[in-house]
PDB file of C-alpha atoms in Angstrom:
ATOM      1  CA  UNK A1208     -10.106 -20.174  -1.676  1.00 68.00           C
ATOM      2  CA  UNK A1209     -12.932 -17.286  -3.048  1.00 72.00           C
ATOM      3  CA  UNK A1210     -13.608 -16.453  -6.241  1.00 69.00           C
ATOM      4  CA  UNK A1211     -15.146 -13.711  -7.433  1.00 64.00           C
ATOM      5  CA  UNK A1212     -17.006 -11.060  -4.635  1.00 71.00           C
ATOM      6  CA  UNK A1213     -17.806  -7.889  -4.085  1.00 76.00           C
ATOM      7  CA  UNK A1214     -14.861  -5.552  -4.759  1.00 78.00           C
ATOM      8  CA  UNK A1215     -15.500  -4.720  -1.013  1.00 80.00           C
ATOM      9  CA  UNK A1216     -14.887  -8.293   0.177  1.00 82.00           C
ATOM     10  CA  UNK A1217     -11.375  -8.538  -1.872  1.00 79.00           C
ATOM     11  CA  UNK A1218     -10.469  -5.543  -0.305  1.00 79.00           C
ATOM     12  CA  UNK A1219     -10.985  -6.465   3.401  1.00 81.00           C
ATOM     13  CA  UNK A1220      -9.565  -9.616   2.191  1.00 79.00           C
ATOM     14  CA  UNK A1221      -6.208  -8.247   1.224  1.00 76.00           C
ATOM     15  CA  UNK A1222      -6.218  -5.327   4.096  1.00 77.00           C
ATOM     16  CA  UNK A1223      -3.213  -6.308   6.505  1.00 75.00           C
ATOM     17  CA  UNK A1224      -4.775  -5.904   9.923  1.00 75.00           C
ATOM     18  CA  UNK A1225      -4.436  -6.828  13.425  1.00 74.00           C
ATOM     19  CA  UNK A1226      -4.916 -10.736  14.262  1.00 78.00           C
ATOM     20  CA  UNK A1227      -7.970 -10.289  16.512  1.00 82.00           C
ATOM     21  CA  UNK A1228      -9.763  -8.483  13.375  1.00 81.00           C
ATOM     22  CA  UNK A1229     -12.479  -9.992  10.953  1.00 85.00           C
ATOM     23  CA  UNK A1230     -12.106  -9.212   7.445  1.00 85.00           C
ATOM     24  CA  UNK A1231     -15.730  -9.625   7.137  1.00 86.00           C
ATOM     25  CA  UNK A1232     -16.400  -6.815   9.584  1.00 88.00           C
ATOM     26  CA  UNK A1233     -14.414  -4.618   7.465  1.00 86.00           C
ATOM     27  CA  UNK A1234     -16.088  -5.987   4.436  1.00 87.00           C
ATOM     28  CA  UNK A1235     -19.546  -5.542   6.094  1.00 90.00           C
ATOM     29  CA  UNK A1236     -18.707  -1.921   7.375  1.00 88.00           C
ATOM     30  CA  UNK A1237     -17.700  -1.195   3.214  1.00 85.00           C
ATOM     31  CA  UNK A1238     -21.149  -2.386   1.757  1.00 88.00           C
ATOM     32  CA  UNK A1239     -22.820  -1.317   5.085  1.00 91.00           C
ATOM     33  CA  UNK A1240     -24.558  -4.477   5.938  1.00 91.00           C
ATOM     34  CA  UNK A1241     -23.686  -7.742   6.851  1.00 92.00           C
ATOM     35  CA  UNK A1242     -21.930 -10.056   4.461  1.00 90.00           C
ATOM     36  CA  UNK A1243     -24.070 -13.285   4.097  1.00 91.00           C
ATOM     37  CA  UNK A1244     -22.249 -16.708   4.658  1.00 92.00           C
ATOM     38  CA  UNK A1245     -22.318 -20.194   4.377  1.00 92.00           C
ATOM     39  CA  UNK A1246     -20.819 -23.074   5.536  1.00 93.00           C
ATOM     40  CA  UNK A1247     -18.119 -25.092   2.869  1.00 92.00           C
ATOM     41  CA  UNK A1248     -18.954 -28.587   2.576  1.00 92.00           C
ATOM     42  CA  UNK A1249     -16.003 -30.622   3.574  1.00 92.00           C
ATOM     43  CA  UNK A1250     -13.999 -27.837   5.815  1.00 90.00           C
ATOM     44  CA  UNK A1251     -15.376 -26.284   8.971  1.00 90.00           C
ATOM     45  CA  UNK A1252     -14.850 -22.638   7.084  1.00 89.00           C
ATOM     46  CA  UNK A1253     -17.552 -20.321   6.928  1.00 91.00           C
ATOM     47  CA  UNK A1254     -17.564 -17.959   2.735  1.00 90.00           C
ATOM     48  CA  UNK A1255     -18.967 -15.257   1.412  1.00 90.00           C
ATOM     49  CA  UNK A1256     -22.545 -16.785  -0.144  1.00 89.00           C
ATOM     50  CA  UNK A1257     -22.366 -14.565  -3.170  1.00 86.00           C
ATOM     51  CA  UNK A1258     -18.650 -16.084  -4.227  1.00 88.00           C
ATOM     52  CA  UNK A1259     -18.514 -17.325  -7.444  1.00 89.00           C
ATOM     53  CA  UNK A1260     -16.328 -19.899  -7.335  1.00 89.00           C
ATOM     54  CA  UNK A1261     -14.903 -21.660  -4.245  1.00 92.00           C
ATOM     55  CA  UNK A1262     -11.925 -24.226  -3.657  1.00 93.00           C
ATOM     56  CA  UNK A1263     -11.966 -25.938  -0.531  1.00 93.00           C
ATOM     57  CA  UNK A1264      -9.086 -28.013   1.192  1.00 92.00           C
ATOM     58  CA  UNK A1265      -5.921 -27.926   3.006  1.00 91.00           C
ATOM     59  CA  UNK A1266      -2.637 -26.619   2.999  1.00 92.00           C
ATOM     60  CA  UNK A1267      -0.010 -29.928   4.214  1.00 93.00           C
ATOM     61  CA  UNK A1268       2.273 -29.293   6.959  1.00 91.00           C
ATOM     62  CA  UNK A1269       5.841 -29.808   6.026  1.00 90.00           C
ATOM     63  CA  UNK A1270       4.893 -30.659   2.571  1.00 92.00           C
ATOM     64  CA  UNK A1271       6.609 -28.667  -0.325  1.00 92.00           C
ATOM     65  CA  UNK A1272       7.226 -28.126  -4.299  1.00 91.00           C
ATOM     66  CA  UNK A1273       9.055 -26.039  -6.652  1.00 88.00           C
ATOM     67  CA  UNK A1274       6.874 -23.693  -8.467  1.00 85.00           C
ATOM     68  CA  UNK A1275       6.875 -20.577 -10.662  1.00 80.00           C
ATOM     69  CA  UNK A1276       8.752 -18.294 -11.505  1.00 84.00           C
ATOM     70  CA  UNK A1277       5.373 -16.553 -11.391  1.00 82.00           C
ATOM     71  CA  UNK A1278       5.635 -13.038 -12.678  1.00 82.00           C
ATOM     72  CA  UNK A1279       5.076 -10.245  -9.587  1.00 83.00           C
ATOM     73  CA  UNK A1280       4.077  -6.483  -8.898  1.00 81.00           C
ATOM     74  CA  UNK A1281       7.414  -5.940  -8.498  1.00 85.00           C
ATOM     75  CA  UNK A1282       7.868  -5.855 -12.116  1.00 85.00           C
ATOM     76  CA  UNK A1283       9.804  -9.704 -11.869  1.00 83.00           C
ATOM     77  CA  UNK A1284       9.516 -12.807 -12.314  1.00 85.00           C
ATOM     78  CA  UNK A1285      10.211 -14.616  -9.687  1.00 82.00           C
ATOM     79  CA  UNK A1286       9.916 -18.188  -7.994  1.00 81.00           C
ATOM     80  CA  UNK A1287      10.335 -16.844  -4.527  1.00 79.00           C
ATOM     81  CA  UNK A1288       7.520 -18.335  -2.553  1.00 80.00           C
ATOM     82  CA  UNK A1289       6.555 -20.698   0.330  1.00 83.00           C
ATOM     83  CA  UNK A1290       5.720 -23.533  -2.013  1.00 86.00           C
ATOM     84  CA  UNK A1291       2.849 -24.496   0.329  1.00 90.00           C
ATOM     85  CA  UNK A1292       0.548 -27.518  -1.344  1.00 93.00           C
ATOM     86  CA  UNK A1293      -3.065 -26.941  -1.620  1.00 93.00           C
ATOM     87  CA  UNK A1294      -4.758 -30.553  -1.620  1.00 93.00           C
ATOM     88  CA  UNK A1295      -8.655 -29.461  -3.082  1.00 94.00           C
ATOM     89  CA  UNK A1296     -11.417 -31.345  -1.658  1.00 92.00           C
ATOM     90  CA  UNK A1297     -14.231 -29.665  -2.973  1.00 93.00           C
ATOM     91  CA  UNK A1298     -15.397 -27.447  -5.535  1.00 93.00           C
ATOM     92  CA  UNK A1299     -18.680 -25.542  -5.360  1.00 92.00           C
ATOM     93  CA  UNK A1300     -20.119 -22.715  -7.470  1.00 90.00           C
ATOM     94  CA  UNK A1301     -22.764 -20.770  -8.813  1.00 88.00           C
ATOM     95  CA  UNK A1302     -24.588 -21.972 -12.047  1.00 88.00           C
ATOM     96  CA  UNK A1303     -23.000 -20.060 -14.364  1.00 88.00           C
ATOM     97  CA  UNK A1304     -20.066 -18.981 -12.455  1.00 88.00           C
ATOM     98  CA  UNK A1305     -17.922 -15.691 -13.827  1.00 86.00           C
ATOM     99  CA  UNK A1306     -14.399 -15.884 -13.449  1.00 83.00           C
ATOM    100  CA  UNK A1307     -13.087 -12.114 -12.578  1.00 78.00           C
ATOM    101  CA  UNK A1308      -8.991 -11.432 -12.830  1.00 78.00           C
ATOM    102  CA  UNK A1309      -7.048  -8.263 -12.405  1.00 78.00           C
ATOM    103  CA  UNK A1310      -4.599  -7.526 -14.745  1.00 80.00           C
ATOM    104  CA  UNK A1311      -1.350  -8.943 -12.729  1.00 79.00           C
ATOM    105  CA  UNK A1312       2.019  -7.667 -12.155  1.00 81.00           C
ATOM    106  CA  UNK A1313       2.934  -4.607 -12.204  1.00 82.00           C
ATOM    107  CA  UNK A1314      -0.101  -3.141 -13.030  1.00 82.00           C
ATOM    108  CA  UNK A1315      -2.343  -0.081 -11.537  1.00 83.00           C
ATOM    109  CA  UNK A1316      -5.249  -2.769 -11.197  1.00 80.00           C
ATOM    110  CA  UNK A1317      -2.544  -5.211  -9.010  1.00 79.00           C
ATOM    111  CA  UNK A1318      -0.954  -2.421  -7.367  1.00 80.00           C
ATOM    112  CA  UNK A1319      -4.547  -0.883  -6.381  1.00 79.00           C
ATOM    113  CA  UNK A1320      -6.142  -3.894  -4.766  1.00 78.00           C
ATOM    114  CA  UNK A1321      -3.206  -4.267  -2.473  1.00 79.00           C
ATOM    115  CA  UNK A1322      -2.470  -0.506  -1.754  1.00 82.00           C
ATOM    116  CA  UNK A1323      -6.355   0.767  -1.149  1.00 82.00           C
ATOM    117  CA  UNK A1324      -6.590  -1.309   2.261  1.00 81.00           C
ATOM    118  CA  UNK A1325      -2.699  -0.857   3.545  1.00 85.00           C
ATOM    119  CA  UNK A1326      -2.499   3.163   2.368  1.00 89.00           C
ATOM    120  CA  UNK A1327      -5.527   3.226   4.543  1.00 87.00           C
ATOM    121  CA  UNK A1328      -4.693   1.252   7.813  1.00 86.00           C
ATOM    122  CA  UNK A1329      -1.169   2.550   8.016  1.00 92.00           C
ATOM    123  CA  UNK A1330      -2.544   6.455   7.982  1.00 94.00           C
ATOM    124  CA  UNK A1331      -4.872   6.148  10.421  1.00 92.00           C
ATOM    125  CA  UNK A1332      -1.633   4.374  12.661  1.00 92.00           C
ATOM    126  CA  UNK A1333       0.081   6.666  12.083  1.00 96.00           C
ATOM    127  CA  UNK A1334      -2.067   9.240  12.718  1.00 96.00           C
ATOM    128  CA  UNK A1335      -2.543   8.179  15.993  1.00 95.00           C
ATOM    129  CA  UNK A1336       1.060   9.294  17.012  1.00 94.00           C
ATOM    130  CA  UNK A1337       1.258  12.097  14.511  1.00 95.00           C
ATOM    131  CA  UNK A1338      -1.629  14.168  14.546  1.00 95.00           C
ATOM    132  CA  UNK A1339      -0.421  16.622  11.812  1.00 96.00           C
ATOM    133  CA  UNK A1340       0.062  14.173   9.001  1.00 97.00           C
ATOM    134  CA  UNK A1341      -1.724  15.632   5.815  1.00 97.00           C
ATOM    135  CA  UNK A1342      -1.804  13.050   3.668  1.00 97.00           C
ATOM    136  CA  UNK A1343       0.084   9.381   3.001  1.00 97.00           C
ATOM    137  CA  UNK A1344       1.017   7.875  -0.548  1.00 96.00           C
ATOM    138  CA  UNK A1345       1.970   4.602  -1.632  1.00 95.00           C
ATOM    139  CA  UNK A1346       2.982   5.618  -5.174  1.00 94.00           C
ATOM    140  CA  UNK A1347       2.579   3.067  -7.907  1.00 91.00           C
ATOM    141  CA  UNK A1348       5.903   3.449  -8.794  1.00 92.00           C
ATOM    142  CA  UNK A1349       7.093   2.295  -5.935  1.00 91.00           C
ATOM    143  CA  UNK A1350       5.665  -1.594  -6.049  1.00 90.00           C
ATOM    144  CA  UNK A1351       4.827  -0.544  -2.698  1.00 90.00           C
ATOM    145  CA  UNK A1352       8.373  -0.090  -0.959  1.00 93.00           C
ATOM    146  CA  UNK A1353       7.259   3.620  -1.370  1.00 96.00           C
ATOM    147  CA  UNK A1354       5.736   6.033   0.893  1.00 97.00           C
ATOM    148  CA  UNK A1355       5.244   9.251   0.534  1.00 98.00           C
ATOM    149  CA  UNK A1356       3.583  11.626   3.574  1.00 98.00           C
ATOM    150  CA  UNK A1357       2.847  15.348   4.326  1.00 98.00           C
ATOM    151  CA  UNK A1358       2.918  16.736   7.174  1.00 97.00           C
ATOM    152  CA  UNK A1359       2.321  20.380   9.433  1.00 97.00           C
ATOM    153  CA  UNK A1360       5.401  20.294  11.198  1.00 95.00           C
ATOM    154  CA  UNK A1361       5.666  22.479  14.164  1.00 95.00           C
ATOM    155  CA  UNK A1362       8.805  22.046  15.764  1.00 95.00           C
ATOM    156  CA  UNK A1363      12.124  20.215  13.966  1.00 94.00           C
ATOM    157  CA  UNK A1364      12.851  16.694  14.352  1.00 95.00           C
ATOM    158  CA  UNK A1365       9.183  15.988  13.980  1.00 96.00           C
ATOM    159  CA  UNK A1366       9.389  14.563  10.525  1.00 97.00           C
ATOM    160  CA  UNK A1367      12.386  12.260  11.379  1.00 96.00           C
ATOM    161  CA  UNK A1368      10.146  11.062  14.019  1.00 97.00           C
ATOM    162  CA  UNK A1369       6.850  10.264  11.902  1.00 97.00           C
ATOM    163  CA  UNK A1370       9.301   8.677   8.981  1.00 98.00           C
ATOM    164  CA  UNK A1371      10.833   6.179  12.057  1.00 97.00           C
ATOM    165  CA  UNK A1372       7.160   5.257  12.528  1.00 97.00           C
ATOM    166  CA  UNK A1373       5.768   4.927   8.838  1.00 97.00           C
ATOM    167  CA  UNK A1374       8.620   2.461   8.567  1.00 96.00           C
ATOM    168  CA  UNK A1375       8.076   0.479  11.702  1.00 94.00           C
ATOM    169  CA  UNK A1376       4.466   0.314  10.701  1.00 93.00           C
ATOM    170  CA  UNK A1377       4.912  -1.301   7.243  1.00 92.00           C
ATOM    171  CA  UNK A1378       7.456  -3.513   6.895  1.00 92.00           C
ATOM    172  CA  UNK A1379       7.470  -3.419   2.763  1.00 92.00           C
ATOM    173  CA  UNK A1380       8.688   0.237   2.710  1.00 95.00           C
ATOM    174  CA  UNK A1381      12.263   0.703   2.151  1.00 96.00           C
ATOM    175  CA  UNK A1382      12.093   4.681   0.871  1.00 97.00           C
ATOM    176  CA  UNK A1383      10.083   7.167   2.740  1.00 98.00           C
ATOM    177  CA  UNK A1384      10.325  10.952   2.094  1.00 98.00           C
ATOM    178  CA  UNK A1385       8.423  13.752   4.459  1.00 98.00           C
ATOM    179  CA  UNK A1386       7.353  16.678   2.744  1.00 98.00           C
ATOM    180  CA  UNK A1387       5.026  19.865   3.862  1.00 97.00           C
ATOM    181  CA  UNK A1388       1.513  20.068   3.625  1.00 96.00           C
ATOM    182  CA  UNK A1389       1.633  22.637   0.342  1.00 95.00           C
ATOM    183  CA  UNK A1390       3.262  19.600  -1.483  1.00 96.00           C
ATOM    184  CA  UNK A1391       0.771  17.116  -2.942  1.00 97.00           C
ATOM    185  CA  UNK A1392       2.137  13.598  -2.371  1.00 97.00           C
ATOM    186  CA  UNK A1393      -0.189  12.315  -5.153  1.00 96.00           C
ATOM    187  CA  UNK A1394       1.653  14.298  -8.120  1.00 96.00           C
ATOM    188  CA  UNK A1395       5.395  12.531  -7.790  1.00 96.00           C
ATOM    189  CA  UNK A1396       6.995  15.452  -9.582  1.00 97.00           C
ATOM    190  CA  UNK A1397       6.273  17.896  -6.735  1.00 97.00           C
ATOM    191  CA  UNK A1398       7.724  15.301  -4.016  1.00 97.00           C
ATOM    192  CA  UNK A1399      10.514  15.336  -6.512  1.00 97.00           C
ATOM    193  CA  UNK A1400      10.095  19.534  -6.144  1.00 97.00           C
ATOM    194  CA  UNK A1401      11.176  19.147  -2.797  1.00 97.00           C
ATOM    195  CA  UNK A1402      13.671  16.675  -2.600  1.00 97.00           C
ATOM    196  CA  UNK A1403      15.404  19.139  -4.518  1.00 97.00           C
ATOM    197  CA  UNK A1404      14.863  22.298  -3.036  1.00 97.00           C
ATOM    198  CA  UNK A1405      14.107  21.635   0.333  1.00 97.00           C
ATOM    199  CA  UNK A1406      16.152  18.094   1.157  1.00 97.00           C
ATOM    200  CA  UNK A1407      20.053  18.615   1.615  1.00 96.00           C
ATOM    201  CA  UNK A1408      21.491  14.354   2.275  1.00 95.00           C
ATOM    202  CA  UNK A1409      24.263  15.119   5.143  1.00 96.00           C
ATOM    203  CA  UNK A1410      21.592  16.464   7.256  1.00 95.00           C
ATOM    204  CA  UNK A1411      17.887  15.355   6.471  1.00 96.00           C
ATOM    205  CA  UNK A1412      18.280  11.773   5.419  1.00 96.00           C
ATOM    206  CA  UNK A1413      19.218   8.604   7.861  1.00 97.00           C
ATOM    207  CA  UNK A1414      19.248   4.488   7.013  1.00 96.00           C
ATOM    208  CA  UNK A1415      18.028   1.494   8.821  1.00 95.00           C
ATOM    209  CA  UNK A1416      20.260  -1.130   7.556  1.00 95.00           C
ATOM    210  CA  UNK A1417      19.536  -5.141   7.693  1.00 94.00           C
ATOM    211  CA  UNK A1418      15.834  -4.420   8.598  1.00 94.00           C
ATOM    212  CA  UNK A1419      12.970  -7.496   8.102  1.00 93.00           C
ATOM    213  CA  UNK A1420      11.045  -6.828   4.657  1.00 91.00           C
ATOM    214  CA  UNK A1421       9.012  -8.574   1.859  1.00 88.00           C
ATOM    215  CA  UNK A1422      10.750 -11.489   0.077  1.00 86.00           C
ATOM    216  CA  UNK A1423       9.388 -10.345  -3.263  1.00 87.00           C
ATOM    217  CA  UNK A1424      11.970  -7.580  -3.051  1.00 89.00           C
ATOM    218  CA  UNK A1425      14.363  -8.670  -5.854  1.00 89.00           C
ATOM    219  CA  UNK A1426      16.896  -6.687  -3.696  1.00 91.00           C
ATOM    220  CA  UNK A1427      16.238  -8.072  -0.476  1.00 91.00           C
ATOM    221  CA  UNK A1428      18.936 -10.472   0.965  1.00 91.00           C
ATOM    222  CA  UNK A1429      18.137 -13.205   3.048  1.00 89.00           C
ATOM    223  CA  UNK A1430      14.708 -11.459   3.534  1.00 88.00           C
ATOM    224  CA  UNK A1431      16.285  -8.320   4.934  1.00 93.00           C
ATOM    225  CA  UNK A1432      16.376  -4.854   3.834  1.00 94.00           C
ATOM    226  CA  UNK A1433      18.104  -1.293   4.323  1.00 96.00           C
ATOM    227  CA  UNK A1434      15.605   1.050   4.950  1.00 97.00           C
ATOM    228  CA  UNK A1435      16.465   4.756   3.794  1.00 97.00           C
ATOM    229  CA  UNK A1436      14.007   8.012   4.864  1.00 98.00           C
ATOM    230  CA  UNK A1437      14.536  11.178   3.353  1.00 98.00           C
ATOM    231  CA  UNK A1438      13.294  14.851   4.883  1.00 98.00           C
ATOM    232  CA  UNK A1439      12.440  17.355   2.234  1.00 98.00           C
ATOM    233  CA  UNK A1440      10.746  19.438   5.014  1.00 97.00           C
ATOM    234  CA  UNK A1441      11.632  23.039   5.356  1.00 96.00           C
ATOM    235  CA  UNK A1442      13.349  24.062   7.927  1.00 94.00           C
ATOM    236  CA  UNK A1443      10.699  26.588  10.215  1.00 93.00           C
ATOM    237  CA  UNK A1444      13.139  29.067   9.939  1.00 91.00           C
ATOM    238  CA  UNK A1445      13.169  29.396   5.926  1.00 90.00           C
ATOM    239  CA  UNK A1446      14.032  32.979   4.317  1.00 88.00           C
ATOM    240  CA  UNK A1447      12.125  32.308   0.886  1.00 88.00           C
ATOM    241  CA  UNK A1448       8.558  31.585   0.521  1.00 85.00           C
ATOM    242  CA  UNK A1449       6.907  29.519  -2.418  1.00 87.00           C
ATOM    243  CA  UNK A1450       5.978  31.118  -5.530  1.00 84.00           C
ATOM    244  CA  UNK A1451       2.542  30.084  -6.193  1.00 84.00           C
ATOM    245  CA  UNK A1452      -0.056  31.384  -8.739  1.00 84.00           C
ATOM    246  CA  UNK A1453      -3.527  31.849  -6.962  1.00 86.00           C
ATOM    247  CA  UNK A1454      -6.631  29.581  -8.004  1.00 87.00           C
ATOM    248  CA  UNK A1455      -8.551  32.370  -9.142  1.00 92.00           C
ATOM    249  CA  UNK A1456      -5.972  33.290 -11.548  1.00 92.00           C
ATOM    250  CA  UNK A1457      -5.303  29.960 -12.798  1.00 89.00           C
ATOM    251  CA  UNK A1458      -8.807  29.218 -13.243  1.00 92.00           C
ATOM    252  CA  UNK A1459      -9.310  32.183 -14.873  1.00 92.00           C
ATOM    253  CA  UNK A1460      -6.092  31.346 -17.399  1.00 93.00           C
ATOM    254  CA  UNK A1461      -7.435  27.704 -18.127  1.00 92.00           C
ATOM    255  CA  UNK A1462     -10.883  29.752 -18.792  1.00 92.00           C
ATOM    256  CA  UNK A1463      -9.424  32.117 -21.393  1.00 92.00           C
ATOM    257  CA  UNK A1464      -7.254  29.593 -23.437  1.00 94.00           C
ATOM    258  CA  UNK A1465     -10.499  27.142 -23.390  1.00 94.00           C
ATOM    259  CA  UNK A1466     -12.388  30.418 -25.076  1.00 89.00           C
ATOM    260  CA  UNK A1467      -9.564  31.251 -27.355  1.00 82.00           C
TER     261      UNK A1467
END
């Protein structure tokens, strides 16, 4: 276990990637250079050389106790867990060592460290097999089970397709909603916009029921989840167009009540 690094290093640390990749060549490719290491002194593990603080030992194989209820980003407390036991062999650090937390729970700074790396990996994915995604969200207020995307669609059924993938790609999501590419997935109340002007639920929403999902889910049974994706795209045939003010008038507003 590492203790306080880089903030790139604890973000390659909690990105969710493919087995055959290094977290330290994602951490190296953040700070664009290497990321020094040494060798732990009772464990064959290689750590970061800057780390603070670091805990080395083993996890015991078939050995378990009760713990928590620890309180989670989903907003619970909960003593769901794999009640692994750490046995510590050693302890090594620097002289003055500086202990650095996030606030935990559910909290932006929790939310952040875990969304940054995943919001990332699962948009390039998916941009792989949907070249006209816009933009991807994991809003906060989801505890990320949420995802919301953009998209230029070009022909229908294209959005249905890119929400099956988003959720096959992430197994935490439970809600995803498509939107167009004039709706900014960052600002919640315009995905909200177009759920309810552009989304109609006999015809643009479908569920995945009893679908594998995180644990931490208070909702979850058995570890399973429904999945539910929701298309607030408009259809390309659509007889009413947005009313938008232009940015040179709007600057030019926010300029005159600023004078006056």
């Amino acid at each position: 276990m590492v203790i306080g690094v880089h903030p790139a290093i604890n973000l390659a640390a909690g990105a969710k990637v493919a087995m055959e990749m290094d977290e330290f060549d994602i951490a190296g490719a953040l700070l664009r250079r290497p990321v020094e290491l040494v060798k732990c002194k009772t464990i064959d593990v290689e750590v970061p050389a800057e780390a603070e603080l670091v805990l080395e030992g083993e996890i015991l194989a078939d050995v378990h106790e009760d713990e928590g209820p620890y309180g989670e980003y989903t907003g619970y407390s909960t003593d769901r867990s794999t009640r692994n036991v750490f046995v510590v062999k050693a302890i090594t650090s620097r002289t003055k060592p500086i202990f650095h937390d996030i606030i935990p729970g559910y909290s932006a700074e929790h939310l952040l460290l875990g969304r940054s790396a995943k919001e990332a990996h699962v948009h390039m994915r998916l941009k792989e097999m949907v070249p006209n995604l816009k933009a991807l969200n994991f809003p906060k207020s989801g505890t990320h089970f949420h995802a919301y995307m953009s998209m230029k669609k070009t022909a229908e059924g294209q959005a249905r397709h890119a929400l099956m993938l988003l959720l096959g790609l992430d197994p935490y999501l439970k809600l995803v909603v498509a939107v167009d590419e004039d709706v900014n997935v960052f600002d919640e109340e315009e995905v909200l916009w177009a759920l309810a002007t552009r989304f109609q639920a006999d015809t643009d929403m479908f569920t995945v029921p009893q679908v594998f999902c995180n644990r931490l889910d208070p909702s979850s049974r058995d570890g399973m989840s429904a999945k539910l994706a929701l298309d607030a795209t408009a259809p390309l045939k659509w007889d009413v167009e947005r009313a938008v003010v232009p940015r040179a008038a709007a600057a030019r507003a926010a300029e005159l009540l600023a004078r006056f």
